[in-house]
Amino acid sequence: MTTSDPALLTLTELAAAIRAKQVSSVEITEALLERIAAWQPATNAFVRIEAEEALALARAADEALARGETKGPLHGVPLAHKDMFYSAGKPVGCGTKLREGWIASTTSTAIARLEAAGAFRLGALHMSECAYNPTGHNPYLGHAHNPWDGTRITGGSSSGSGAAVAARLTPAALGSDTGGSIRLPAHFCGVTGLKTTFGRVSRANALPLSFTLDTVGPLARTAEDCALIMAAMSGSDPLDPATDGMPAWNAAKATRSPQGMTIGLPSSYYVDDLEPEVAAALDRALETFAELGVNIVKVDLPDQTLVASAGLIILAVEATSTHIAGLRERPEVYGDWVRARLENGLAYSAIEYLDALRWRGPALAAHLAAIEGVDAVIAPASREVAPTIAATDVGGPNAEATIIAITRFMRPVNFLGLPGLVVPAGQGETGMPIGLQLIGRPFGDETLTALGTAFQSVTDHHKRVPSLP
Amino acid sequence: MADEITPERIRLNAEAARVALGADVPARIARAVAPVFTRFTAEKLALPLEVEPSTFLVVQRGERGGE
């Protein structure tokens, strides 16, 4: 252990410290609850704090450990997750008035697997309404605020997950990523986030948005921590057909040396029109990977504007279909922005939607041909650091343009079902974090965490901690 | 027929979906989706008859040997 404050330990360090009885589950739970109480007014990261229940579970974990019993690799670790993962008997709000007072009767597979590994809940984290907003605005529950600067967005839709991990209120958190909802908060808040290969993690009993594009994944301090979460929760689940036949996590691949791996730098799109501080972070990261023995090559990707457009059409239509009953019968329960986006899905014809869906396979084949011999593509997560909440306010006429700009580097990854890991890679002039994205091959999640772990072994961007305002 | 999103088309789609839209909403939607719609339809994709949505899974899972 390298710190006297257990809240500052990474998930990997914390789980090991609990097992070694260097810190008790009660001690870490109390430390996190103390930080949550201090940070909640500044971040609005939590929608529910379950202090008494968490402390009771922590005591039970400590007592089990004293008897020589451990549930698994996350024994006694308190975690909090985006408020869209169902836990039987608990309210799950999904950031929307639509689910006001709703009590889940089932538990999400992802949560059940983390609990089987020994983790328990601290509470539930804030999110964008219906997981359908990339900024973190939420007119119903109030906006989430970036812990580095409360006037700025957290990114969304996993807004509370990004803010809470950054402020060290939970060692890790689950999010979902349909169009950047894990990677954008990771970038804007300065944490590590893994958008998983489509099908690697079960989405059963979590709020759906787009069944073709939805994925579940972790946000944490480090890539190593993301791997620890993935080891516990990835793999096939009969409740989610998309996971059928999916491989279990391969820990050996997730920790291998990056020496001799190849990273592809796109020749266009992802490197166009970047803010200088983002471009500089990208250049420094390339130098770092080269020093780690990684080969860097240029890649010419297929037209990403077309790929992104196809993804947006699928998202628009499927989100509208998911919410069609609400849109017909209770449109007033949606905030203006989400209702407008749901209405946008009415624009497309069945032929356009199915053309986009049918093209997904050929588009992935073309992408794989373009990155032959490449283990991962490197790209910025966004062209800029977190903008202010006011500048991205969604009530204006340019809301859709704002969304498209913020999610520019996100959507191709979702459409192609690829994994994407965002790691902190610098900070801008204002001190706001800058994240970079490693885009893998299908099922290359382990390769991404290996690259991320190696990068974080020689950099310290992920160790920066925001100060309480 | 030109590939164009018009408020009239959106109004008809909404009627078919039984969603009530305000009078000025179809025009707003048309403006909002125009960049995406225009980019996608400009490509005039000509997909082989055999390509279906689950072709994606075939391509994706063809990668499993490499990982």
PDB file of C-alpha atoms in Angstrom, chain A residues 80-179:
ATOM      1  CA  ALA A  80     -21.311   2.276  -7.064  1.00  0.00           C
ATOM      2  CA  HIS A  81     -22.761   2.094 -10.570  1.00  0.00           C
ATOM      3  CA  LYS A  82     -24.765   4.074 -13.054  1.00  0.00           C
ATOM      4  CA  ASP A  83     -28.420   4.077 -11.979  1.00  0.00           C
ATOM      5  CA  MET A  84     -29.551   1.903 -14.887  1.00  0.00           C
ATOM      6  CA  PHE A  85     -28.413  -1.487 -13.616  1.00  0.00           C
ATOM      7  CA  TYR A  86     -31.262  -3.246 -11.885  1.00  0.00           C
ATOM      8  CA  SER A  87     -30.904  -4.609  -8.343  1.00  0.00           C
ATOM      9  CA  ALA A  88     -33.908  -6.595  -7.164  1.00  0.00           C
ATOM     10  CA  GLY A  89     -35.914  -4.735  -4.545  1.00  0.00           C
ATOM     11  CA  LYS A  90     -34.180  -1.405  -5.113  1.00  0.00           C
ATOM     12  CA  PRO A  91     -35.363   1.720  -6.907  1.00  0.00           C
ATOM     13  CA  VAL A  92     -33.688   2.232 -10.279  1.00  0.00           C
ATOM     14  CA  GLY A  93     -34.332   5.666 -11.702  1.00  0.00           C
ATOM     15  CA  CYS A  94     -32.429   5.610 -15.007  1.00  0.00           C
ATOM     16  CA  GLY A  95     -32.225   9.405 -14.830  1.00  0.00           C
ATOM     17  CA  THR A  96     -35.817   9.769 -15.976  1.00  0.00           C
ATOM     18  CA  LYS A  97     -39.197  10.680 -14.636  1.00  0.00           C
ATOM     19  CA  LEU A  98     -40.454   7.697 -16.623  1.00  0.00           C
ATOM     20  CA  ARG A  99     -38.984   5.418 -13.936  1.00  0.00           C
ATOM     21  CA  GLU A 100     -39.951   7.544 -10.932  1.00  0.00           C
ATOM     22  CA  GLY A 101     -40.688   5.209  -8.022  1.00  0.00           C
ATOM     23  CA  TRP A 102     -39.888   2.112 -10.071  1.00  0.00           C
ATOM     24  CA  ILE A 103     -38.550  -0.838  -8.086  1.00  0.00           C
ATOM     25  CA  ALA A 104     -36.564  -3.497  -9.915  1.00  0.00           C
ATOM     26  CA  SER A 105     -37.713  -7.086  -9.570  1.00  0.00           C
ATOM     27  CA  THR A 106     -34.562  -8.525 -11.108  1.00  0.00           C
ATOM     28  CA  THR A 107     -30.814  -7.959 -10.812  1.00  0.00           C
ATOM     29  CA  SER A 108     -28.617  -7.182 -13.783  1.00  0.00           C
ATOM     30  CA  THR A 109     -26.203  -9.930 -14.713  1.00  0.00           C
ATOM     31  CA  ALA A 110     -23.246  -7.533 -14.586  1.00  0.00           C
ATOM     32  CA  ILE A 111     -24.062  -6.480 -11.020  1.00  0.00           C
ATOM     33  CA  ALA A 112     -24.806 -10.051  -9.927  1.00  0.00           C
ATOM     34  CA  ARG A 113     -21.396 -11.156 -11.179  1.00  0.00           C
ATOM     35  CA  LEU A 114     -19.581  -8.334  -9.386  1.00  0.00           C
ATOM     36  CA  GLU A 115     -21.444  -9.199  -6.199  1.00  0.00           C
ATOM     37  CA  ALA A 116     -20.592 -12.873  -6.642  1.00  0.00           C
ATOM     38  CA  ALA A 117     -16.956 -11.749  -6.785  1.00  0.00           C
ATOM     39  CA  GLY A 118     -17.414 -10.034  -3.413  1.00  0.00           C
ATOM     40  CA  ALA A 119     -18.304  -6.420  -4.258  1.00  0.00           C
ATOM     41  CA  PHE A 120     -21.288  -4.579  -2.771  1.00  0.00           C
ATOM     42  CA  ARG A 121     -23.184  -1.334  -3.341  1.00  0.00           C
ATOM     43  CA  LEU A 122     -22.456   2.095  -1.922  1.00  0.00           C
ATOM     44  CA  GLY A 123     -25.427   3.544  -3.758  1.00  0.00           C
ATOM     45  CA  ALA A 124     -26.370   4.538  -7.290  1.00  0.00           C
ATOM     46  CA  LEU A 125     -24.713   7.052  -9.598  1.00  0.00           C
ATOM     47  CA  HIS A 126     -26.198   9.845 -11.637  1.00  0.00           C
ATOM     48  CA  MET A 127     -26.734   9.531 -15.374  1.00  0.00           C
ATOM     49  CA  SER A 128     -28.152  11.380 -18.313  1.00  0.00           C
ATOM     50  CA  GLU A 129     -31.866  10.990 -18.839  1.00  0.00           C
ATOM     51  CA  CYS A 130     -32.545   7.526 -20.298  1.00  0.00           C
ATOM     52  CA  ALA A 131     -28.796   7.254 -21.104  1.00  0.00           C
ATOM     53  CA  TYR A 132     -29.516   9.430 -24.145  1.00  0.00           C
ATOM     54  CA  ASN A 133     -27.278  12.454 -23.788  1.00  0.00           C
ATOM     55  CA  PRO A 134     -23.491  12.752 -24.177  1.00  0.00           C
ATOM     56  CA  THR A 135     -22.965  15.786 -21.946  1.00  0.00           C
ATOM     57  CA  GLY A 136     -24.308  14.852 -18.498  1.00  0.00           C
ATOM     58  CA  HIS A 137     -27.134  17.398 -18.535  1.00  0.00           C
ATOM     59  CA  ASN A 138     -30.205  16.155 -16.701  1.00  0.00           C
ATOM     60  CA  PRO A 139     -33.148  18.559 -16.455  1.00  0.00           C
ATOM     61  CA  TYR A 140     -35.082  16.192 -14.200  1.00  0.00           C
ATOM     62  CA  LEU A 141     -32.475  15.454 -11.517  1.00  0.00           C
ATOM     63  CA  GLY A 142     -30.091  18.361 -12.042  1.00  0.00           C
ATOM     64  CA  HIS A 143     -26.879  18.259 -14.013  1.00  0.00           C
ATOM     65  CA  ALA A 144     -23.818  16.323 -12.953  1.00  0.00           C
ATOM     66  CA  HIS A 145     -20.770  18.546 -12.408  1.00  0.00           C
ATOM     67  CA  ASN A 146     -17.187  17.851 -13.355  1.00  0.00           C
ATOM     68  CA  PRO A 147     -15.031  17.471 -10.192  1.00  0.00           C
ATOM     69  CA  TRP A 148     -12.181  19.339 -11.884  1.00  0.00           C
ATOM     70  CA  ASP A 149     -14.369  22.375 -12.509  1.00  0.00           C
ATOM     71  CA  GLY A 150     -18.005  22.389 -11.497  1.00  0.00           C
ATOM     72  CA  THR A 151     -18.976  24.737 -14.314  1.00  0.00           C
ATOM     73  CA  ARG A 152     -18.007  22.123 -16.872  1.00  0.00           C
ATOM     74  CA  ILE A 153     -19.749  19.004 -18.144  1.00  0.00           C
ATOM     75  CA  THR A 154     -18.833  15.533 -16.963  1.00  0.00           C
ATOM     76  CA  GLY A 155     -19.754  13.977 -20.263  1.00  0.00           C
ATOM     77  CA  GLY A 156     -22.501  11.438 -20.410  1.00  0.00           C
ATOM     78  CA  SER A 157     -24.424   9.460 -20.232  1.00  0.00           C
ATOM     79  CA  SER A 158     -22.410   7.773 -17.452  1.00  0.00           C
ATOM     80  CA  SER A 159     -22.010  11.184 -15.843  1.00  0.00           C
ATOM     81  CA  GLY A 160     -21.998  10.100 -12.188  1.00  0.00           C
ATOM     82  CA  SER A 161     -19.642   7.219 -12.937  1.00  0.00           C
ATOM     83  CA  GLY A 162     -17.054   9.564 -14.443  1.00  0.00           C
ATOM     84  CA  ALA A 163     -17.379  12.157 -11.696  1.00  0.00           C
ATOM     85  CA  ALA A 164     -17.391   9.649  -8.820  1.00  0.00           C
ATOM     86  CA  VAL A 165     -14.346   7.712 -10.009  1.00  0.00           C
ATOM     87  CA  ALA A 166     -12.440  10.946 -10.665  1.00  0.00           C
ATOM     88  CA  ALA A 167     -13.226  12.327  -7.192  1.00  0.00           C
ATOM     89  CA  ARG A 168     -12.319   8.988  -5.577  1.00  0.00           C
ATOM     90  CA  LEU A 169     -15.847   8.355  -4.320  1.00  0.00           C
ATOM     91  CA  THR A 170     -15.788   4.792  -5.626  1.00  0.00           C
ATOM     92  CA  PRO A 171     -12.795   2.815  -6.866  1.00  0.00           C
ATOM     93  CA  ALA A 172     -14.670   1.837 -10.018  1.00  0.00           C
ATOM     94  CA  ALA A 173     -18.129   2.073 -11.535  1.00  0.00           C
ATOM     95  CA  LEU A 174     -20.101   0.464 -14.305  1.00  0.00           C
ATOM     96  CA  GLY A 175     -21.361   2.526 -17.193  1.00  0.00           C
ATOM     97  CA  SER A 176     -22.924   1.841 -20.553  1.00  0.00           C
ATOM     98  CA  ASP A 177     -21.676   2.977 -23.954  1.00  0.00           C
ATOM     99  CA  THR A 178     -24.051   3.281 -26.907  1.00  0.00           C
ATOM    100  CA  GLY A 179     -22.458   6.362 -28.484  1.00  0.00           C
TER     101      GLY A 179
END
